[in-house]
Short mmCIF file of C-alpha atoms in Angstrom, two decimals:
data_model
loop_
_atom_site.label_atom_id
_atom_site.label_comp_id
_atom_site.label_asym_id
_atom_site.label_seq_id
_atom_site.Cartn_x
_atom_site.Cartn_y
_atom_site.Cartn_z
CA MET A 29 19.34 43.18 273.57
CA GLU A 30 22.29 42.00 270.97
CA LEU A 31 25.53 43.69 272.20
CA SER A 32 27.33 42.17 269.15
CA LEU A 33 25.14 43.69 266.78
CA VAL A 34 25.24 46.83 268.65
CA LEU A 35 28.77 46.84 268.12
CA PHE A 36 28.86 45.82 264.51
CA THR A 37 26.00 48.31 263.34
CA VAL A 38 28.03 51.30 265.00
CA LEU A 39 31.90 50.58 264.52
CA GLY A 40 30.76 49.52 261.12
CA GLN A 41 29.33 52.83 260.48
CA MET A 42 32.16 54.68 262.47
CA ALA A 43 34.27 52.84 259.69
CA VAL A 44 32.58 53.99 256.51
CA GLY A 45 32.45 57.50 258.22
CA MET A 46 35.93 57.65 258.22
CA THR A 47 36.57 56.60 254.67
CA VAL A 48 33.76 58.82 253.36
CA MET A 49 35.51 61.79 254.97
CA MET A 50 38.85 61.24 253.23
CA VAL A 51 36.54 61.37 250.02
CA LEU A 52 35.22 64.82 251.35
CA ARG A 53 38.66 66.03 252.16
CA GLU A 54 40.40 64.99 248.78
CA TRP A 55 37.40 66.68 247.37
CA LYS A 56 37.03 69.71 249.12
CA MET A 57 40.85 70.38 250.10
CA SER A 58 42.45 68.90 247.48
CA GLU A 59 44.44 66.90 249.41
CA VAL A 60 46.15 63.73 248.24
CA PRO A 61 45.79 60.53 250.20
CA GLY A 62 48.94 58.79 250.45
CA ILE A 63 51.15 61.99 250.31
CA SER A 64 50.59 62.42 254.41
CA SER A 65 51.51 59.38 256.17
CA SER A 66 48.39 60.00 258.58
CA LEU A 67 45.98 59.99 255.84
CA SER A 68 47.30 56.01 255.59
CA GLY A 69 46.93 56.43 259.16
CA GLN A 70 43.04 56.96 259.03
CA TRP A 71 42.47 54.41 256.28
CA VAL A 72 44.15 51.81 258.56
CA LEU A 73 42.19 52.48 261.58
CA ALA A 74 38.99 52.68 259.19
CA GLY A 75 40.18 48.84 258.21
CA LEU A 76 41.17 47.60 261.70
CA VAL A 77 37.37 49.31 262.90
CA VAL A 78 35.70 47.24 260.03
CA LEU A 79 37.38 44.12 261.10
CA ALA A 80 36.36 44.44 264.58
CA ALA A 81 32.78 45.05 263.52
CA LEU A 82 32.68 41.90 261.16
CA VAL A 83 34.31 39.66 263.97
CA ALA A 84 31.58 41.24 266.55
CA SER A 85 28.91 40.70 264.21
CA ILE A 86 29.60 36.44 264.00
CA PHE A 87 29.30 36.21 268.11
CA HIS A 88 25.20 36.92 267.80
CA LEU A 89 24.52 33.80 265.68
CA GLY A 90 23.91 30.86 267.24
CA HIS A 91 26.12 28.79 264.88
CA PRO A 92 29.25 31.47 264.10
CA GLU A 93 31.01 28.41 262.04
CA HIS A 94 28.39 28.81 259.26
CA SER A 95 28.12 32.26 259.24
CA TYR A 96 29.64 31.91 255.50
CA ARG A 97 26.32 30.89 254.67
CA ALA A 98 24.54 34.21 254.80
CA LEU A 99 25.52 35.43 251.55
CA VAL A 100 23.31 32.97 249.68
CA HIS A 101 19.83 35.12 249.91
CA LEU A 102 20.81 38.06 248.01
CA SER A 103 17.38 37.94 246.02
CA THR A 104 15.29 39.23 249.12
CA SER A 105 17.36 39.18 252.29
CA TRP A 106 18.77 42.55 253.36
CA LEU A 107 21.04 40.70 255.97
CA SER A 108 22.57 39.09 253.46
CA ARG A 109 23.25 42.37 250.82
CA GLU A 110 24.86 43.83 254.00
CA ILE A 111 27.10 41.36 254.66
CA LEU A 112 27.70 41.21 251.20
CA PHE A 113 28.89 45.07 251.41
CA TYR A 114 30.43 45.10 254.26
CA LEU A 115 32.24 42.28 253.23
CA LEU A 116 33.37 44.10 249.76
CA PHE A 117 34.46 47.60 251.86
CA GLY A 118 36.44 45.46 254.10
CA CYS A 119 38.24 44.26 250.63
CA LEU A 120 38.55 47.37 248.72
CA ILE A 121 40.20 48.75 252.46
CA VAL A 122 42.70 46.49 252.20
CA ILE A 123 43.33 47.13 248.39
CA GLY A 124 43.21 50.77 248.88
CA PHE A 125 45.74 50.35 251.88
CA PHE A 126 48.03 49.16 249.17
CA ALA A 127 47.58 51.64 246.41
CA ILE A 128 48.02 54.29 248.93
CA GLN A 129 51.46 52.60 250.22
CA LYS A 130 52.69 52.35 246.68
CA ARG A 131 51.29 55.75 245.48
CA SER A 132 49.39 54.27 242.63
CA PRO A 133 47.55 56.55 240.67
CA SER A 134 44.25 55.25 241.25
CA ARG A 135 44.11 55.56 244.89
CA GLY A 136 42.14 58.78 244.36
CA ILE A 137 38.99 56.53 242.28
CA LEU A 138 39.55 53.59 244.52
CA ILE A 139 39.20 55.67 247.93
CA LYS A 140 35.83 57.17 246.63
CA VAL A 141 34.49 53.92 245.25
CA THR A 142 35.05 52.53 248.86
CA GLY A 143 33.51 55.39 250.20
CA VAL A 144 30.16 54.34 247.89
CA VAL A 145 29.88 50.72 248.70
CA GLY A 146 30.34 51.82 252.36
CA LEU A 147 27.41 54.15 252.05
CA ILE A 148 25.73 51.10 250.34
CA ALA A 149 26.47 48.97 253.29
CA VAL A 150 25.14 51.35 255.47
CA VAL A 151 21.90 51.88 253.77
CA SER A 152 21.57 48.04 253.85
CA SER A 153 22.20 47.97 257.31
CA GLY A 154 18.91 50.64 257.49
CA MET A 155 16.83 48.20 255.61
CA VAL A 156 17.67 45.16 257.95
CA TYR A 157 16.64 47.03 260.72
CA SER A 158 13.21 48.16 259.74
CA PRO A 159 11.10 45.19 259.50
CA PRO A 160 7.30 45.99 259.43
CA SER A 161 7.37 44.12 263.32
CA PHE A 162 8.85 47.64 264.76
CA PRO A 163 6.27 50.33 263.21
CA ALA A 164 8.74 52.82 264.45
CA LEU A 165 11.52 51.84 262.41
CA ASN A 166 9.44 50.20 259.44
CA ASN A 167 10.40 53.22 257.21
CA GLY A 168 13.37 55.35 256.55
CA ILE A 169 14.53 56.24 260.15
CA PRO A 170 17.24 53.52 260.36
CA ILE A 171 18.97 54.53 257.28
CA PHE A 172 18.81 57.84 258.84
CA PHE A 173 20.02 57.32 262.26
CA PHE A 174 22.81 55.07 260.66
CA MET A 175 24.09 57.66 258.18
CA LEU A 176 24.33 60.03 261.26
CA THR A 177 26.24 57.77 263.25
CA ALA A 178 28.80 57.35 260.34
CA PHE A 179 28.97 61.26 259.76
CA ILE A 180 29.28 61.73 263.59
CA LEU A 181 32.01 59.28 264.17
CA GLY A 182 33.41 59.51 260.89
CA SER A 183 34.33 63.34 261.02
CA ALA A 184 35.06 62.80 264.88
CA PHE A 185 37.97 59.79 264.23
CA ALA A 186 39.31 61.47 261.33
CA SER A 187 40.44 64.38 263.40
CA TYR A 188 42.96 62.01 265.06
CA PHE A 189 45.08 62.45 261.66
CA VAL A 190 44.47 65.73 260.82
CA GLU A 191 46.32 69.20 262.08
CA GLU A 192 44.46 71.44 264.35
CA GLU A 193 44.47 74.13 261.80
CA LYS A 194 42.95 71.53 259.15
CA GLN A 195 40.34 70.54 261.18
CA SER A 196 37.74 73.04 259.80
CA LEU A 197 36.02 70.85 257.17
CA LEU A 198 35.63 68.11 259.91
CA VAL A 199 34.48 70.61 262.46
CA TYR A 200 31.64 72.01 259.86
CA ILE A 201 30.37 68.26 259.30
CA LEU A 202 30.69 67.37 262.83
CA ILE A 203 28.54 70.33 264.30
CA SER A 204 26.20 70.01 261.48
CA SER A 205 25.58 66.50 262.14
CA LEU A 206 25.17 66.93 265.93
CA VAL A 207 22.89 69.74 265.31
CA VAL A 208 20.43 67.25 263.02
CA GLY A 209 21.12 64.66 265.18
CA LEU A 210 19.72 66.41 268.38
CA ILE A 211 16.58 67.92 266.81
CA VAL A 212 15.41 64.49 265.11
CA ASN A 213 16.14 62.62 268.06
CA LEU A 214 14.32 65.05 270.07
CA LEU A 215 11.78 65.02 267.50
CA ILE A 216 11.12 61.78 266.59
CA PRO A 217 9.75 60.15 269.54
CA SER A 218 7.24 62.55 269.68
CA ILE A 219 6.34 61.37 266.12
CA TRP A 220 5.88 57.96 267.63
CA LEU A 221 3.43 59.28 270.30
CA SER A 222 1.24 60.22 267.60
CA GLY A 223 1.38 56.90 265.69
CA GLY A 224 -0.52 53.94 266.43
CA LYS A 225 0.02 51.87 270.23
CA VAL A 226 2.89 49.99 269.50
CA MET A 227 4.47 53.16 268.20
CA GLN A 228 2.97 55.50 271.13
CA MET A 229 5.07 52.62 273.35
CA THR A 230 8.20 53.51 271.91
CA GLY A 231 7.88 57.22 271.97
CA LYS A 232 6.76 56.68 275.57
CA ALA A 233 9.75 54.48 276.37
CA TYR A 234 12.15 56.59 274.82
CA TYR A 235 10.89 59.77 276.56
CA GLY A 236 10.79 57.64 280.20
CA SER A 237 14.36 56.65 279.34
CA VAL A 238 17.49 57.90 281.47
CA LEU A 239 19.64 56.81 278.87
CA TYR A 240 17.97 58.90 276.46
CA TRP A 241 18.33 61.57 278.13
CA LEU A 242 21.56 60.99 279.28
CA ARG A 243 22.52 60.35 275.61
CA LEU A 244 20.81 63.83 274.30
CA ALA A 245 22.84 65.65 276.95
CA GLY A 246 26.59 63.98 276.80
CA GLU A 247 26.69 63.52 273.15
CA PHE A 248 24.72 66.23 271.21
CA GLY A 249 24.84 68.81 274.14
CA LEU A 250 28.09 68.12 275.63
CA GLY A 251 29.65 67.90 272.03
CA LEU A 252 27.96 70.93 270.53
CA ALA A 253 29.19 73.17 273.61
CA VAL A 254 33.17 71.96 273.31
CA LEU A 255 32.85 72.44 270.07
CA GLY A 256 31.05 75.53 269.89
CA MET A 257 33.92 76.90 272.61
CA MET A 258 36.93 75.16 271.05
CA LYS A 259 36.63 75.67 267.24
CA LYS A 260 38.40 71.86 267.04
CA ILE A 261 37.81 68.12 268.37
CA PRO A 262 39.88 67.47 271.18
CA ALA A 263 41.12 64.35 271.28
CA TRP A 264 38.61 63.05 274.19
CA LEU A 265 35.47 64.11 272.21
CA PRO A 266 35.42 61.02 269.98
CA ILE A 267 35.36 58.59 272.91
CA ILE A 268 32.43 60.07 273.86
CA LEU A 269 30.90 60.50 271.19
CA LEU A 270 31.36 57.16 270.24
CA ALA A 271 30.07 55.73 274.09
CA GLY A 272 26.86 58.22 272.89
CA GLU A 273 26.31 56.30 269.77
CA LEU A 274 26.77 53.07 271.58
CA LEU A 275 24.08 54.05 273.80
CA GLY A 276 21.65 55.13 270.83
CA ARG A 277 22.21 51.77 269.63
CA ILE A 278 21.25 49.92 272.85
CA MET A 279 17.90 51.73 273.15
CA VAL A 280 17.32 50.89 269.39
CA PHE A 281 17.64 47.33 270.26
CA SER A 282 15.58 47.43 273.58
CA HIS A 283 13.30 50.21 273.54
CA VAL A 284 11.56 49.79 270.19
CA VAL A 285 8.45 47.92 270.47
CA ASN A 286 7.80 44.65 268.69
CA THR A 287 3.97 44.09 267.24
CA SER A 288 3.75 40.71 268.84
CA VAL A 289 3.93 42.05 272.27
CA ASN A 290 0.36 43.76 271.84
CA MET A 291 -1.62 40.61 270.64
CA GLY A 292 -5.14 40.48 272.36
CA ILE A 293 -5.04 44.53 272.91
CA LEU A 294 -6.07 47.11 270.22
CA TYR A 295 -3.48 48.45 267.90
CA MET B 30 -6.40 31.35 243.54
CA LYS B 31 -3.97 28.15 244.45
CA LYS B 32 -4.56 25.78 247.44
CA GLN B 33 -3.50 27.52 250.96
CA LEU B 34 -3.84 26.18 254.11
CA GLY B 35 -4.41 27.97 257.29
CA PHE B 36 -5.86 28.08 260.64
CA PHE B 37 -9.37 29.31 261.33
CA HIS B 38 -10.62 30.20 264.59
CA ASP B 39 -14.09 30.89 266.33
CA SER B 40 -13.63 33.08 269.62
CA HIS B 41 -17.40 32.29 270.07
CA LEU B 42 -16.55 28.45 270.53
CA CYS B 43 -13.42 28.73 272.27
CA ILE B 44 -13.26 28.15 275.91
CA GLY B 45 -9.54 29.49 276.21
CA CYS B 46 -8.84 26.04 277.82
CA ASN B 47 -5.24 25.96 275.94
CA THR B 48 -5.76 22.31 274.59
CA CYS B 49 -4.41 23.53 271.24
CA ALA B 50 -1.14 24.61 272.79
CA ILE B 51 -0.64 21.73 274.62
CA ALA B 52 -1.29 19.34 272.07
CA CYS B 53 1.53 21.47 270.03
CA LYS B 54 3.72 20.86 273.26
CA ASN B 55 3.10 16.88 273.30
CA GLN B 56 3.61 16.43 269.98
CA TYR B 57 7.19 18.39 269.27
CA HIS B 58 8.20 18.78 273.07
CA GLN B 59 9.75 21.91 272.38
CA GLU B 60 12.18 23.35 274.62
CA VAL B 61 10.78 25.21 278.11
CA GLY B 62 9.78 29.05 277.64
CA VAL B 63 9.58 27.86 273.40
CA VAL B 64 6.15 28.12 272.59
CA TRP B 65 4.77 27.86 268.84
CA ARG B 66 0.91 28.23 269.63
CA ARG B 67 -0.53 30.38 272.63
CA VAL B 68 -3.97 31.15 273.70
CA VAL B 69 -3.89 34.78 274.08
CA SER B 70 -7.08 36.92 276.04
CA LEU B 71 -8.95 39.79 274.19
CA SER B 72 -8.04 42.69 276.64
CA GLU B 73 -11.54 44.57 277.63
CA GLU B 74 -11.08 47.11 275.14
CA ILE B 75 -12.08 44.52 272.56
CA TYR B 76 -14.42 42.64 274.46
CA PRO B 77 -15.89 44.55 277.20
CA HIS B 78 -17.92 41.78 279.65
CA ARG B 79 -17.40 40.01 282.33
CA GLU B 80 -16.84 36.64 280.35
CA ARG B 81 -13.70 36.45 278.45
CA ALA B 82 -12.57 35.53 274.98
CA PHE B 83 -9.77 34.53 273.43
CA ARG B 84 -7.44 34.10 270.05
CA SER B 85 -5.64 30.59 269.60
CA LEU B 86 -2.63 31.73 267.42
CA ALA B 87 0.39 30.11 265.94
CA CYS B 88 2.12 30.50 262.57
CA ASN B 89 0.11 32.27 259.87
CA HIS B 90 1.90 30.66 256.93
CA CYS B 91 1.33 33.79 255.34
CA GLU B 92 1.09 34.54 251.48
CA ASN B 93 4.51 36.89 251.95
CA PRO B 94 5.73 35.78 254.85
CA VAL B 95 8.39 38.18 256.20
CA CYS B 96 10.59 35.06 257.53
CA LEU B 97 11.22 33.82 254.28
CA GLU B 98 12.01 37.04 252.91
CA VAL B 99 14.44 38.39 255.60
CA CYS B 100 16.45 34.89 256.23
CA PRO B 101 19.81 35.14 254.91
CA VAL B 102 20.40 31.53 254.41
CA GLN B 103 17.12 30.41 253.13
CA ALA B 104 15.94 28.17 255.67
CA TYR B 105 12.42 29.07 254.89
CA THR B 106 10.67 27.54 252.04
CA LYS B 107 6.75 27.96 251.21
CA ARG B 108 5.72 24.60 249.81
CA GLU B 109 4.04 25.03 246.31
CA LYS B 110 1.30 22.20 247.12
CA ASP B 111 -0.87 23.83 249.89
CA GLY B 112 1.23 26.94 250.95
CA VAL B 113 2.32 25.75 254.39
CA VAL B 114 5.55 27.50 255.27
CA ILE B 115 8.46 25.40 256.54
CA HIS B 116 11.48 26.18 258.30
CA ASN B 117 14.65 24.03 257.67
CA GLN B 118 16.46 23.94 260.88
CA ASP B 119 19.55 22.34 259.25
CA ARG B 120 20.06 25.41 257.31
CA CYS B 121 19.40 27.67 259.83
CA ILE B 122 22.63 29.65 261.51
CA GLY B 123 20.45 31.13 264.55
CA CYS B 124 20.96 35.19 263.53
CA GLY B 125 17.67 35.70 264.66
CA ASN B 126 16.51 38.04 261.92
CA CYS B 127 13.32 36.05 261.30
CA ILE B 128 12.77 36.34 265.05
CA ARG B 129 13.11 40.25 265.08
CA SER B 130 10.93 40.88 261.74
CA CYS B 131 8.06 38.50 262.10
CA PRO B 132 5.65 40.94 263.27
CA TYR B 133 3.34 38.36 264.76
CA GLY B 134 6.28 37.02 267.31
CA VAL B 135 6.16 33.42 265.20
CA PRO B 136 9.70 32.23 265.05
CA GLN B 137 11.23 31.47 268.78
CA PHE B 138 14.67 30.83 269.53
CA ASN B 139 15.70 27.69 270.32
CA PRO B 140 18.12 28.07 273.69
CA VAL B 141 19.41 24.27 273.02
CA LEU B 142 20.02 24.19 269.53
CA LYS B 143 20.68 27.99 269.15
CA LYS B 144 18.28 27.89 266.01
CA ALA B 145 15.11 29.45 265.25
CA GLU B 146 12.02 27.19 265.28
CA LYS B 147 7.97 27.68 264.74
CA CYS B 148 4.81 25.95 263.66
CA SER B 149 4.98 23.82 260.84
CA LEU B 150 1.40 23.44 260.51
CA CYS B 151 2.52 19.48 261.14
CA TRP B 152 3.16 19.16 257.24
CA GLN B 153 3.97 15.62 258.36
CA ARG B 154 0.80 14.88 259.87
CA LEU B 155 -1.07 16.87 257.08
CA ASP B 156 0.49 14.32 254.26
CA ALA B 157 0.00 11.32 256.05
CA GLY B 158 -3.51 12.64 255.82
CA LEU B 159 -4.03 13.87 259.37
CA ASP B 160 -5.09 17.26 260.95
CA PRO B 161 -2.75 18.92 262.90
CA ALA B 162 -2.27 18.49 266.25
CA CYS B 163 -3.29 21.62 267.73
CA VAL B 164 -6.62 21.39 265.42
CA GLN B 165 -7.33 17.73 266.26
CA ALA B 166 -6.82 18.53 270.02
CA CYS B 167 -9.55 21.47 270.24
CA PRO B 168 -12.56 19.84 272.20
CA THR B 169 -14.87 22.52 270.88
CA LYS B 170 -13.90 22.40 267.09
CA ALA B 171 -12.96 26.20 267.72
CA LEU B 172 -9.79 25.61 265.67
CA GLN B 173 -9.96 24.25 262.28
CA LEU B 174 -7.75 23.80 259.24
CA ILE B 175 -9.03 25.74 256.37
CA ASP B 176 -8.12 25.82 252.65
CA LEU B 177 -8.22 29.46 251.53
CA ALA B 178 -8.86 28.50 247.97
CA THR B 179 -12.57 26.99 248.92
CA PHE B 180 -13.01 28.86 252.46
CA ASP B 181 -15.94 31.21 252.08
CA ASP B 182 -17.40 32.36 255.54
CA PRO B 183 -19.02 35.43 255.36
CA SER B 184 -18.72 35.81 258.92
CA ALA B 185 -14.87 35.04 259.00
CA THR B 186 -12.38 37.82 258.93
CA GLN B 187 -8.77 38.56 258.59
CA LYS B 188 -8.55 41.80 260.12
CA ALA B 189 -9.87 41.30 263.81
CA PRO B 190 -8.95 43.81 266.70
CA GLY B 191 -6.09 42.24 268.66
CA PHE B 192 -4.32 41.08 265.66
CA PRO B 193 -1.95 43.24 263.94
CA ASP B 194 -3.12 44.20 260.20
CA PHE B 195 0.13 43.54 257.68
CA PRO B 196 -2.44 43.38 254.27
CA LYS B 197 1.32 42.79 252.32
CA ILE B 198 2.04 40.16 254.28
CA ASN B 199 -1.20 38.15 253.91
CA PRO B 200 -1.59 36.35 256.69
CA SER B 201 -3.41 32.59 256.30
CA ILE B 202 -5.47 32.99 259.30
CA ARG B 203 -9.35 33.94 259.42
CA PHE B 204 -11.11 34.36 262.80
CA ARG B 205 -14.72 34.43 263.51
CA GLU B 206 -15.45 36.90 266.52
CA PRO B 207 -16.97 36.37 269.96
CA ARG B 208 -20.84 37.14 270.19
CA LEU B 209 -22.00 39.68 272.63
CA PRO B 210 -23.05 37.65 275.86
CA GLU B 211 -26.36 36.42 276.42
CA VAL B 212 -28.63 37.37 279.65
CA VAL B 213 -30.55 34.27 280.23
CA ARG B 214 -33.51 34.89 282.74
CA ARG B 215 -35.57 32.40 284.40
CA GLU B 216 -39.26 32.79 283.61
CA THR B 217 -41.31 34.67 286.45
CA LEU B 218 -43.84 32.41 288.05
#
């Protein structure tokens, strides 16, 4: 299990989610970024989080001093593309920060471009983690999981920068994401159980894991219950959701079975 | 078809002695726990007899290698002249993406160098006109070096039970399945 990759993927997606929330709020509620200081605070937090994600990613390398070389194989390697798009996303956040501070007229379009580049980075991550060696993930599931992480954590942490009476859009996005997350996370292991031998092993590992049930109850169950009762995002909930997403990602790295473990046995 | 070297493994001839794996270890002195060639025993589901049957497995030097495709630093190359997939350790940064992505579990992490490594099909030996160390060492000739451009054995197959099937990747390995065991009886006097 690679803890640095768990941190990189979850934090990177959280940062993307926070910028996407800014785009959605601007579009849906006609909020102009840069007018409120709390909105630039959200932008700064997204920047710090993606910086932490990129720093964390370096620690899984055997030779971090040569990490810059990871950009040379853009023609076929999704890992090269993932790093490129996350770096681009980070650079756009820095540029966007100054645009917001100076109330530049281009800040609106800059925020949108940053959100789109962030989403492309998340798709690239999904492609990296869907190799043929993991039949359970050799499909669109990683992209879908990663997008869910972005929307859950993005809407949850964006609530720190929005007054309670203006949280309705974020609450709506968070509830929708948690409902989808709960259904998908309950359903997917059962689909794995109907697949080949290695997929079945993955499905059994998920259903048999305490971490899986803990995450369903602690992240999706508790999250939906709290949001249903309070109709707002309490300050402690994003931390619980972050812990749940980290747990979910740890499971992806530790419970999904590789085809090579089954050599000599029927597939 | 271009020249494409690969391994041929005859499970009928293989006695599971592990000489191929040991010859590889002798040739390259890999770190403890790092294995480029391994001999796996076929499960009872595949070979339900009292006798056992084996497959000797290493890098398959695939036509479309996943390791080469996913490596972000272009540490892998496929030789034009014979299709051998080589890992260039000087370029490797130890990201582990090839290790995660290869469906045959071929690339291994060297914990001392903190880089990936794998079977090179002994390309230096090939260039010197020699067989790979594992092929040379096999006492029953169960393991052989073949060129898929000229190899034409109707009893050989790429799709074998106990070996994951990935047609797109097209691994350059062929197997001959073990035969059913024969009962030899003494004639009654």
